[in-house]
Coordinates of C-alpha atoms and ligand atoms in Angstrom, one line a residue:
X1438 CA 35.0 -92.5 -95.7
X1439 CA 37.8 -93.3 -98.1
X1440 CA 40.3 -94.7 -95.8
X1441 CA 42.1 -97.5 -97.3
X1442 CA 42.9 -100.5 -95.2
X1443 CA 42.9 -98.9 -92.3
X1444 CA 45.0 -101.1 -90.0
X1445 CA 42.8 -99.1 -87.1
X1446 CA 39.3 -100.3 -88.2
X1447 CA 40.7 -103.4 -86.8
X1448 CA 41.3 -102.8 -83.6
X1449 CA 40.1 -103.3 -80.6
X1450 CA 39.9 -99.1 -80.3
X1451 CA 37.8 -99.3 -83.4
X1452 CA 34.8 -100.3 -80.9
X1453 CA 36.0 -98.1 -78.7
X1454 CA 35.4 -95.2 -81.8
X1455 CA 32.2 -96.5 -83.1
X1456 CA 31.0 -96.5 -78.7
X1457 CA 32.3 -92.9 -78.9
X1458 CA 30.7 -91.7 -82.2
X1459 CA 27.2 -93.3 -81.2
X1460 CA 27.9 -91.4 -78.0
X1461 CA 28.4 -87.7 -79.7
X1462 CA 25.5 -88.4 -82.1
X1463 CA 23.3 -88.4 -78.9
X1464 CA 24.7 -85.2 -78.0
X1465 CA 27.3 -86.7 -75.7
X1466 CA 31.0 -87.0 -75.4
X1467 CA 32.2 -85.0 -78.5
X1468 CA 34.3 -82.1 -76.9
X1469 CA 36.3 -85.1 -74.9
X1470 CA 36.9 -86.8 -78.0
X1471 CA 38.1 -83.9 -80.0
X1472 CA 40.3 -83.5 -76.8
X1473 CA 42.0 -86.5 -78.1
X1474 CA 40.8 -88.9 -75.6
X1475 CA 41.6 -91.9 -77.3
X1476 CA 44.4 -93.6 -76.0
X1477 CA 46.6 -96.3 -77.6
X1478 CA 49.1 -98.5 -75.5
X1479 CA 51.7 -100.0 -77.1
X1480 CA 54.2 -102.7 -75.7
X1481 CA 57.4 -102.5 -76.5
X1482 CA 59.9 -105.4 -75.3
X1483 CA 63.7 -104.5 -76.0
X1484 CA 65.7 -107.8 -76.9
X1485 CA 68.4 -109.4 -78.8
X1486 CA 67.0 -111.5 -81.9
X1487 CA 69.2 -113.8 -83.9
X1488 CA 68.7 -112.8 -88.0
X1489 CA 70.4 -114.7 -90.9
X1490 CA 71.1 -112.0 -93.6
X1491 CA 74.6 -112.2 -96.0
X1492 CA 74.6 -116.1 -95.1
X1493 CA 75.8 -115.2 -91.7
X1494 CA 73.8 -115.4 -88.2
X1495 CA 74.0 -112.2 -86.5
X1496 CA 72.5 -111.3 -82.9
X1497 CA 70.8 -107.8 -83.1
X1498 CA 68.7 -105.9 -80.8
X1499 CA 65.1 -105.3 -81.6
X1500 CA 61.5 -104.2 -80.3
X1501 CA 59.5 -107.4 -79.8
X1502 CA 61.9 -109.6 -81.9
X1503 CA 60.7 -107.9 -85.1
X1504 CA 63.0 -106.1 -87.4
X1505 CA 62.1 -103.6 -88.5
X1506 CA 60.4 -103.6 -85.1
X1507 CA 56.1 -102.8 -84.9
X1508 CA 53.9 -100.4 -86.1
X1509 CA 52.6 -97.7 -84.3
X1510 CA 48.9 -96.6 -85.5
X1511 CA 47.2 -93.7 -84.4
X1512 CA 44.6 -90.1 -85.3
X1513 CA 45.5 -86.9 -84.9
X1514 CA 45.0 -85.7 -81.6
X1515 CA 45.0 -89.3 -79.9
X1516 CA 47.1 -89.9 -76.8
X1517 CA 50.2 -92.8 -77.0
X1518 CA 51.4 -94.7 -74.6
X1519 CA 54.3 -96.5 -75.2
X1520 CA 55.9 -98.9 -72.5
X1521 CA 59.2 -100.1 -72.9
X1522 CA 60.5 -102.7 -70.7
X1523 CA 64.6 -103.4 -71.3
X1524 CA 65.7 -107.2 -71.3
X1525 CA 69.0 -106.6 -73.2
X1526 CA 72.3 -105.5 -71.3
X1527 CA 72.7 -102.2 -73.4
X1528 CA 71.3 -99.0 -72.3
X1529 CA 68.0 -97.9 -74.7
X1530 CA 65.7 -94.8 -75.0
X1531 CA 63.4 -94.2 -77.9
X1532 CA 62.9 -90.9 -79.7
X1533 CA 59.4 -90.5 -81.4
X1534 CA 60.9 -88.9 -84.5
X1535 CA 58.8 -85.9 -85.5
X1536 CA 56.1 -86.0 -82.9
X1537 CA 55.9 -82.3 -82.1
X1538 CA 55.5 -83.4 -78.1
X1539 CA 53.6 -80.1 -77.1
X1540 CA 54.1 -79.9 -73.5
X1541 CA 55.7 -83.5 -73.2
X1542 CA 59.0 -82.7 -74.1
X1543 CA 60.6 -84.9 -71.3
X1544 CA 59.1 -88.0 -73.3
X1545 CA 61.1 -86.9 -76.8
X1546 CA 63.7 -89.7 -76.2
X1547 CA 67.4 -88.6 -77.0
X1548 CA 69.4 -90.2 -74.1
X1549 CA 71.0 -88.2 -72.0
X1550 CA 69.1 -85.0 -73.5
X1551 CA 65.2 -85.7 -72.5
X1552 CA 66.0 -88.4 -70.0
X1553 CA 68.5 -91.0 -68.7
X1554 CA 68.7 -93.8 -70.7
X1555 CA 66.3 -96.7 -69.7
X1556 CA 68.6 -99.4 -68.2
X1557 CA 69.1 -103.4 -68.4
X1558 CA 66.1 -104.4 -66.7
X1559 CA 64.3 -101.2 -66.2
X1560 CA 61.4 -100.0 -68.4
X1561 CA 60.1 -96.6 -68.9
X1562 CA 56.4 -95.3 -70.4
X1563 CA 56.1 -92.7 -73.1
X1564 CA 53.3 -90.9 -73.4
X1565 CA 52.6 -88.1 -76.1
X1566 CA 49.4 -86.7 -77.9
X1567 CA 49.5 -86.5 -81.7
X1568 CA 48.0 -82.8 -81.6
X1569 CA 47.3 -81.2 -85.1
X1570 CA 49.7 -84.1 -87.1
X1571 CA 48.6 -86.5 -89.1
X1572 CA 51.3 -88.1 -91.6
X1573 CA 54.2 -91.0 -91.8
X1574 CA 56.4 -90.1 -88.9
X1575 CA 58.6 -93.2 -87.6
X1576 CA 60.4 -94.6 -84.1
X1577 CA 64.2 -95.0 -83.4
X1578 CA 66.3 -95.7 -80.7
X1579 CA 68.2 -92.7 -79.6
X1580 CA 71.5 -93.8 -78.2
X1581 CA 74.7 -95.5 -79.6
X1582 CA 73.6 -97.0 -82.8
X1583 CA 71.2 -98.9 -82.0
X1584 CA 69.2 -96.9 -84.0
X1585 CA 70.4 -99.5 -87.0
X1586 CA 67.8 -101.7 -86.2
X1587 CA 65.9 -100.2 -83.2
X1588 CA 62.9 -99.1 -85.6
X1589 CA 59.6 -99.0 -86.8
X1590 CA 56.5 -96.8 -88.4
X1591 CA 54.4 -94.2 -86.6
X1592 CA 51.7 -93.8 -88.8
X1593 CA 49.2 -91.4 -88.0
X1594 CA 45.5 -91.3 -90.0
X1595 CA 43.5 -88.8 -89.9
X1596 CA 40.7 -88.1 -87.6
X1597 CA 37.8 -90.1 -87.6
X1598 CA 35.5 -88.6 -90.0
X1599 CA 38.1 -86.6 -92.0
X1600 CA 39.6 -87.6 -95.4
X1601 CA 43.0 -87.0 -97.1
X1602 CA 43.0 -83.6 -99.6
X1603 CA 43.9 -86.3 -102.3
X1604 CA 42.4 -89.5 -104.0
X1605 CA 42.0 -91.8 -102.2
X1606 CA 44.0 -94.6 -102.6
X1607 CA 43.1 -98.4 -102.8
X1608 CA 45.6 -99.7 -100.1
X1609 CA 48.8 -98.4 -98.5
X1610 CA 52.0 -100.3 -98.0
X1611 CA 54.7 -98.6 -95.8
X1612 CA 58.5 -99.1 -97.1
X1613 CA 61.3 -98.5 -94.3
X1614 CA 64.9 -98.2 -95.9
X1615 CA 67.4 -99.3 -93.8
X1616 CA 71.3 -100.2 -93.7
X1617 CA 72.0 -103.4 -92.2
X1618 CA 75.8 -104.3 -90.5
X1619 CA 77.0 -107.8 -90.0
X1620 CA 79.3 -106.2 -87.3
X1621 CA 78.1 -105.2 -83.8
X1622 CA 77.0 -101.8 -84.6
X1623 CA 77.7 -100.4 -80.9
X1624 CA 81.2 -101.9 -81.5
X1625 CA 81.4 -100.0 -84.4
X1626 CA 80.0 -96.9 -83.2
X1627 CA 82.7 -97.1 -80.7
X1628 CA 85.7 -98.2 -83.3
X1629 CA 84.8 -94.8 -85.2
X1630 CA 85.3 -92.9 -81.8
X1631 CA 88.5 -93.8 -80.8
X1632 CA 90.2 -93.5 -84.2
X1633 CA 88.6 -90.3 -85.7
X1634 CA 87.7 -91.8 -88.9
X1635 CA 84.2 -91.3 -90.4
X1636 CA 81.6 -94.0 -90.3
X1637 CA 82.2 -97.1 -92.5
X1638 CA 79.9 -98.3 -95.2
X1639 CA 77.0 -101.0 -94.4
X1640 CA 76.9 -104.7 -95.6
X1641 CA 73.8 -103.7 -97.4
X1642 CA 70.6 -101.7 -98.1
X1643 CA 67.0 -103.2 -96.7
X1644 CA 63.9 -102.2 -97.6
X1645 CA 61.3 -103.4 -94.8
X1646 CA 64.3 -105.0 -93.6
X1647 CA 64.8 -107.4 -96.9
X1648 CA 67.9 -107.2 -98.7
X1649 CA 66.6 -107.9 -102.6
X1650 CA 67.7 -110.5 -105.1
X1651 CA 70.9 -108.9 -105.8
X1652 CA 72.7 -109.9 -102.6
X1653 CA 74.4 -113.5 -101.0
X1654 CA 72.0 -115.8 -99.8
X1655 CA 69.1 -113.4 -100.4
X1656 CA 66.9 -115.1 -103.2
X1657 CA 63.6 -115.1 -101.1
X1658 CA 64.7 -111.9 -98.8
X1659 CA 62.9 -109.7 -101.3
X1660 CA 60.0 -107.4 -100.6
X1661 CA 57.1 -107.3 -102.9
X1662 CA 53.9 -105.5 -103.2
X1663 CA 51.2 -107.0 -105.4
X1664 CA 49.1 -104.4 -107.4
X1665 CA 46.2 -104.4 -109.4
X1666 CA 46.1 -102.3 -112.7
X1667 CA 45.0 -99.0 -113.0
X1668 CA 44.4 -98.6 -109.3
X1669 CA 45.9 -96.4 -106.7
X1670 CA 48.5 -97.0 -104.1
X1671 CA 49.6 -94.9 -101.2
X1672 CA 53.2 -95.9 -100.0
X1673 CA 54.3 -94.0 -96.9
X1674 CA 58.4 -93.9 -97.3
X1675 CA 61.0 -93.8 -94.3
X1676 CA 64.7 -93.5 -94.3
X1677 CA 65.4 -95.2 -90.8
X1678 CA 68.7 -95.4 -92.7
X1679 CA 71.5 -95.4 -90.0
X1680 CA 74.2 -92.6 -91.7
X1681 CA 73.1 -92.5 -95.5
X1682 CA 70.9 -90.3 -97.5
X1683 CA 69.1 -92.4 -100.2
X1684 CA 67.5 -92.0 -103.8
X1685 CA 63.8 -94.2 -104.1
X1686 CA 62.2 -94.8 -107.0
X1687 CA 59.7 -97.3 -108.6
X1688 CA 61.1 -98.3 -112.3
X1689 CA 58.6 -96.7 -115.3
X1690 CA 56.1 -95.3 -112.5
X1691 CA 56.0 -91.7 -111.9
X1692 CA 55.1 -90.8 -108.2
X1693 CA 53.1 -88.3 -106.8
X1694 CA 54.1 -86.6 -103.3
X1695 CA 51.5 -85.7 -100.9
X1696 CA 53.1 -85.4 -97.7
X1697 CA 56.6 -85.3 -96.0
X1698 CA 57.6 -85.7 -92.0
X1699 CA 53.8 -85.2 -91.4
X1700 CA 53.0 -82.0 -93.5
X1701 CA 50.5 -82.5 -96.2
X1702 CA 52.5 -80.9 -99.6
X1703 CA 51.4 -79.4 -102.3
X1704 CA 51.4 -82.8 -105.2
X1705 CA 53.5 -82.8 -107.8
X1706 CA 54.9 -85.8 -109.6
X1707 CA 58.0 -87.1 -109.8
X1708 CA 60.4 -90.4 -110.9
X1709 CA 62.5 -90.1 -107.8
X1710 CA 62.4 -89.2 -104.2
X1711 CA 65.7 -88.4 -102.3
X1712 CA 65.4 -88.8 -98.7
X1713 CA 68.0 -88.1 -95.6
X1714 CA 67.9 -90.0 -92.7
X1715 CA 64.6 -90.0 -90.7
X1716 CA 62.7 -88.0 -93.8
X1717 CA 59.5 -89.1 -94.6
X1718 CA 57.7 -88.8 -97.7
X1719 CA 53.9 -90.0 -98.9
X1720 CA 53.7 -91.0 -102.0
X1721 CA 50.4 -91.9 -104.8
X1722 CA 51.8 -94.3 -107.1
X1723 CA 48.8 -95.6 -110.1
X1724 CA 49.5 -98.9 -111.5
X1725 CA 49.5 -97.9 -115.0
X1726 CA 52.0 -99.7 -116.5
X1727 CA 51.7 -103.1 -118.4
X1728 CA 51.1 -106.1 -116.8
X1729 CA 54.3 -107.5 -115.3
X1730 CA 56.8 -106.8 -112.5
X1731 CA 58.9 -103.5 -111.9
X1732 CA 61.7 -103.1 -109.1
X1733 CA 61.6 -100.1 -106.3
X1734 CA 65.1 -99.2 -105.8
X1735 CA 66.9 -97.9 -103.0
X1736 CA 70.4 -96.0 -104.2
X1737 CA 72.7 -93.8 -102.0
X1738 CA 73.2 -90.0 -102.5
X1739 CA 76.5 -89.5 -101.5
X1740 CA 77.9 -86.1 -102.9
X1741 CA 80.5 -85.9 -100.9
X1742 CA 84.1 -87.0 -102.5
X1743 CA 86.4 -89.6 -100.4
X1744 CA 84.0 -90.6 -98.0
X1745 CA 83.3 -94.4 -97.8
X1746 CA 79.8 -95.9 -98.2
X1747 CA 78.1 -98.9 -100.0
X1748 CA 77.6 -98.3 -103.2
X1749 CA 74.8 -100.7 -103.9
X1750 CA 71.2 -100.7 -105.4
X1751 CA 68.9 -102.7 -102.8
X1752 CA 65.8 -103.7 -105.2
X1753 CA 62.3 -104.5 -103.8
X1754 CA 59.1 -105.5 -106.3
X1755 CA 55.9 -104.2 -107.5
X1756 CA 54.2 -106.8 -109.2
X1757 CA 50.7 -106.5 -111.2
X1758 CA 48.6 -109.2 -110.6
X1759 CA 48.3 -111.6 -113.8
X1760 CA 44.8 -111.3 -115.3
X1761 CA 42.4 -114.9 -115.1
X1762 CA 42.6 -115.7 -118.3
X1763 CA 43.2 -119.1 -120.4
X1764 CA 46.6 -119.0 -122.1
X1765 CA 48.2 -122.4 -123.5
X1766 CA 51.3 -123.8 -122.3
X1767 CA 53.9 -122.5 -124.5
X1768 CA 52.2 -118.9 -123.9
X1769 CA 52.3 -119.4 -120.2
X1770 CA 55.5 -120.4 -120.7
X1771 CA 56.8 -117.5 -121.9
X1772 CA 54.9 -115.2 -120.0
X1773 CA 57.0 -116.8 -116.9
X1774 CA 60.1 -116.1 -118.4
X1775 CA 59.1 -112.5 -119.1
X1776 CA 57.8 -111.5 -115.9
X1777 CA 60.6 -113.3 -113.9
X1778 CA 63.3 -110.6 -114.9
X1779 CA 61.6 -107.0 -113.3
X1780 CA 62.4 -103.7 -115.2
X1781 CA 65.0 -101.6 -114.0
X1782 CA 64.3 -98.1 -112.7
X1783 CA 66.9 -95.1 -113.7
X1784 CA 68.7 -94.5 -110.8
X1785 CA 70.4 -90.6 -110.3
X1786 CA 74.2 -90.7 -109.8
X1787 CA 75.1 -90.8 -106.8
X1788 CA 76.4 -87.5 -106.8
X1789 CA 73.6 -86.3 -108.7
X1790 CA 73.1 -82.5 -106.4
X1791 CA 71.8 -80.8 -109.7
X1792 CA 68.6 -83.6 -109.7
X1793 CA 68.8 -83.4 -106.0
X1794 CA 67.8 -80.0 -105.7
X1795 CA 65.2 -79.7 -108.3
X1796 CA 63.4 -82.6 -106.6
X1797 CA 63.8 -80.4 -102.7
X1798 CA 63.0 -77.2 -104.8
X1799 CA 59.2 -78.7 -105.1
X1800 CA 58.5 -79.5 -101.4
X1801 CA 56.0 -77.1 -100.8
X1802 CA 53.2 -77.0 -97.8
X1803 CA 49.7 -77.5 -98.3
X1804 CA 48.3 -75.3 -96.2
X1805 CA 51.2 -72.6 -95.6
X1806 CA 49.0 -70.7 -93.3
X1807 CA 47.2 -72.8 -91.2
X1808 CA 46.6 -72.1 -87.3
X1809 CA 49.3 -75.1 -86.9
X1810 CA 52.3 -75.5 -88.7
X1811 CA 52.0 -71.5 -90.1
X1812 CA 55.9 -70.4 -89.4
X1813 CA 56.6 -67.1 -88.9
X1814 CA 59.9 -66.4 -91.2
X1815 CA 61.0 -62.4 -90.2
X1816 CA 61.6 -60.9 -93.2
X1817 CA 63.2 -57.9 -92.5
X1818 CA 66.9 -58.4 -92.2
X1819 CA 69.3 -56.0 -90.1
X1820 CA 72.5 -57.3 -90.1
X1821 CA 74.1 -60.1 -92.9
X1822 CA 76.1 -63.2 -91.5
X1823 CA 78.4 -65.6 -93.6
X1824 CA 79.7 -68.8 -92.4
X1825 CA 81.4 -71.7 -94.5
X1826 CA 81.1 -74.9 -93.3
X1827 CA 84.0 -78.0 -94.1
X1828 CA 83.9 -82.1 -93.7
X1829 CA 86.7 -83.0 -94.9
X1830 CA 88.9 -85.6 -94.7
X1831 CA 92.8 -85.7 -94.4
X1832 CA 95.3 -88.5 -94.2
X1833 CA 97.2 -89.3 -91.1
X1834 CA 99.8 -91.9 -89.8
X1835 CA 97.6 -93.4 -86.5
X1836 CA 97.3 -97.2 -86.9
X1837 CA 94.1 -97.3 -85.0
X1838 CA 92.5 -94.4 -88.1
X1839 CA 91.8 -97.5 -90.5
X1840 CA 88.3 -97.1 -90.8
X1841 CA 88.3 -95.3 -94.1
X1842 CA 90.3 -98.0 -95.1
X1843 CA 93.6 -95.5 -96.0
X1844 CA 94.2 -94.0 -92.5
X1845 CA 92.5 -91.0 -93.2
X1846 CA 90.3 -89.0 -90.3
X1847 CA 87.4 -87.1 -90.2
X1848 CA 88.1 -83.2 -89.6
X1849 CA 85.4 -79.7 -89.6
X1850 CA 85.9 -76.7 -89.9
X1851 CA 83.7 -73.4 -89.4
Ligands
NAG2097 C1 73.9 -96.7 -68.7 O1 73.3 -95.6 -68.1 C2 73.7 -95.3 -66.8 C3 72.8 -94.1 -66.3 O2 73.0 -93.0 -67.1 C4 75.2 -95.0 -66.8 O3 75.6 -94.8 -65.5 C5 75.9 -96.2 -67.4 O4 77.3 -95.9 -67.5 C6 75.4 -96.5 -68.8 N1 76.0 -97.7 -69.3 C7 76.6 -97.7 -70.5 C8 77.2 -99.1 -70.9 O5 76.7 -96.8 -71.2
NAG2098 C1 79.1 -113.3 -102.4 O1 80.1 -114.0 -101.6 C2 81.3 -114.1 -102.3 C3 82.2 -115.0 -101.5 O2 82.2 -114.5 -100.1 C4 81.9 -112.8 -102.7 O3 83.1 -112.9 -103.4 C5 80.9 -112.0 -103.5 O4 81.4 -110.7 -103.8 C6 79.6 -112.0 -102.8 N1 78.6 -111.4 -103.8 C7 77.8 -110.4 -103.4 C8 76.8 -110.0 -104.5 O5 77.9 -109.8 -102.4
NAG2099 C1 51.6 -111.6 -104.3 O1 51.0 -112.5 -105.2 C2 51.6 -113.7 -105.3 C3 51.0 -114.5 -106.4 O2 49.6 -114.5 -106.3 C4 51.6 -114.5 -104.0 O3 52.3 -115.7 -104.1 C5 52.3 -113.6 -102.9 O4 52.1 -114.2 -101.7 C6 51.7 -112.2 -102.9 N1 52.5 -111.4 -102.1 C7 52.1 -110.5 -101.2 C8 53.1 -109.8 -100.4 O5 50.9 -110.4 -101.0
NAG2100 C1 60.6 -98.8 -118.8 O1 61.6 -97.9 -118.7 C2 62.8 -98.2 -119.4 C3 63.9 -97.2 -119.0 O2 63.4 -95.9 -119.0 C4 62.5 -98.2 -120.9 O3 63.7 -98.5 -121.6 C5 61.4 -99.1 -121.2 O4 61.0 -99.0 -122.5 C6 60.2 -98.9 -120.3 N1 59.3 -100.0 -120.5 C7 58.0 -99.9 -120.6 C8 57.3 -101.2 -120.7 O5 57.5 -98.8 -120.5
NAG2101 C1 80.2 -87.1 -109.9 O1 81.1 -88.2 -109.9 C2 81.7 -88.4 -111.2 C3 82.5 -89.7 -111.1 O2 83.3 -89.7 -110.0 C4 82.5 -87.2 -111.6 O3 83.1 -87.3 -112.9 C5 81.6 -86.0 -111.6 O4 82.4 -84.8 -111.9 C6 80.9 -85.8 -110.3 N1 79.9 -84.8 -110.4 C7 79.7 -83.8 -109.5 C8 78.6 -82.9 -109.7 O5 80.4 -83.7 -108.5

């Protein structure tokens, strides 16, 4: 069936699927199952976790202590049900971040917008069918910033039976970029309201919530995937990232792109993705290099001039697995001190649009007609419209504006 270690096949709904199938085969159940009649539950417990990052203990609020927080796993076409039960003191909702929600729209999340925010001490069930997606789509929190670190995966396989329309890979590994604050980010959130001024920079990148060797305090904080050469990996990317776009990029391995926010593309290859905050994109990555280890990189795309941000590579590690075989000591020796220094990736400059756009210029659907995600563009135009668009940022005397450091404040114009 080609389904690389499917995290389902382990589950208890696994039986359930195997009782189901043995069920249609004997001319049984199948319309109820194609109905999506599987249902997933998912527990979801909002509290405040303590997390040493920077060489500082910070108090955050997760899902289930876990930050990132879980992974939803599901088929196209199966129901979720999420239940989320509020122990912190803050106000939460969660916004299922590219689920289509046909005929569920009161379950989207965005406070204040689908529903009232779920509060201290209350909890509140989500419950959503996966119709016609299939794809890396991911979680958030969907009030104040607690988005920062209110997030996980929604990974959706296909359905039982049906395989991807590309190679099948040997495992997958999912990678969610992140920015991580040492400050209260609802304080801050609240700072950058009352003085105008655009949103500060982060302490730091994360990938899967780890920081990479390049940071205090963060020798062992560094996430790794061990691969095998000259097989196949599928690595399902997501910017959870709270404010900042992001380059990605796996140092001398060229990627291919399959999918993006759940939409199967057409592949092409590429040595860098760029993604915007809550973009997903599939990638096939073949472990064709030599035998050693290679960072993944995480770089900001920030074109616009004056604004602050963190300018800062995060770096995670794809590592080949050493071969068995018998070296002496002074080889093995200096084997270790080859492989403990990864190869660098070429990062785009930050401001790189030109690179930018020739990467978004590829992004093309797989299957531009089919019955689902066909969208009707109306070709015929009657009447022209021009509008120009301006973030800008001016200077200003307020002593309370010092969040771009030089009392300057955020200002649009249309
Ligand atoms: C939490 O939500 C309730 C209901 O919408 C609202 O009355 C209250 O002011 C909110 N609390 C905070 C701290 O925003
Ligand atoms: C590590 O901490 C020191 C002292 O606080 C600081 O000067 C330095 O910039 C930090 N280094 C990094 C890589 O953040
Ligand atoms: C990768 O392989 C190394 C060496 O065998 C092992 O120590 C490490 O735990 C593995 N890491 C992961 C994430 O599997
Ligand atoms: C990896 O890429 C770097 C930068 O492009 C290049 O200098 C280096 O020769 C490459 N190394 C290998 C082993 O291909
Ligand atoms: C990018 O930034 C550099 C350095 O600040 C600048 O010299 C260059 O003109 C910028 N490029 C673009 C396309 O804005």
């Amino acid at each position: 069936m080609g389904m690389p270690r499917n995290k389902l096949e382990n589950s208890c709904c696994c039986r359930f699927f195997l009782f189901l199938l043995f069920f249609s085969i004997n001319g049984g159940v199948l319309e109820a199952w194609h109905k999506g009649s599987v249902t997933r539950y998912y527990d979801f417990k909002v509290q405040s976790a303590s997390i040493t990052k920077l060489c500082k203990t910070s108090t955050i609020v997760t899902v289930n202590g876990m930050y990132p927080g879980p992974t939803i796993y599901a088929r196209e076409d199966d129901t979720v049900v999420v239940e989320v039960s509020n122990l912190t003191p803050y106000n939460i909702s969660i916004h299922l971040h590219g689920v289509r929600q046909r005929l569920t729209c009161w379950f989207d999340g965005p406070a204040y917008i689908t529903q009232c925010p779920i509060q201290a001490g209350q909890s509140f069930k989500y419950r959503f069918t996966l119709l016609n997606q299939r794809g890396t789509l991911f979680w958030h929190a969907h009030i104040s910033w607690l988005r920062a670190t209110v997030h996980g995966p929604l990974i959706i396989y296909p359905k039982q039976g049906v395989g991807y329309p590309f190679q099948p890979p040997v495992e997958e590994h999912v990678i969610i970029l992140g920015e991580y604050w040492l400050r209260d980010v609802q304080g801050l959130e609240r700072h950058v309201k009352e003085s105008g001024g655009g949103p500060p920079g982060s302490d730091a990148y994360t990938l899967n919530g780890l920081l990479g060797p390049l940071h205090n305090c963060s020798r062992d904080d560094i996430y790794t995937i061990n691969v095998t050469k000259g097989k196949n990996y599928l690595l399902r990317i997501i910017n959870a990232a709270l404010n900042m776009e992001h380059f990605f990029m796996v140092a001398n391995h060229t990627m291919t792109v399959v999918e993006t926010d759940g939409e199967y593309t057409k592949p092409f290859k590429t040595t860098f993705l760029m993604l915007t905050p809550g973009q997903t994109y599939n990638v096939l990555i073949k472990a064709d290099q030599s035998i050693g280890k290679y960072f993944m990189a995480m770089a900001p795309y920030m074109p616009a001039k004056n604004a602050p941000f963190l300018k800062k590579t995060s770096y995670g590690i794809l590592r080949y697995a050493s071969p068995t075989v018998k070296v002496d000591k002074l080889a093995r020796k200096s084997h270790v001190k080859t492989s403990m220094t990864p190869l660098e990736p070429i990062i785009p400059n930050v401001n790189d649009t030109a690179s930018v756009q020739a990467f978004s210029d590829q992004v093309k659907r797989l299957y531009p007609n089919h019955q689902w995600s066909s969208v009707d563009v109306p070709l015929r135009i009657d009447k022209t419209l021009f509008f120009t668009i301006g973030l800008n940022v001016f200077s200003c005397d307020s002593p309370d504006s010092d969040m771009l450091g030089e009392s300057l404040r955020l200002q649009s114009t249309m």
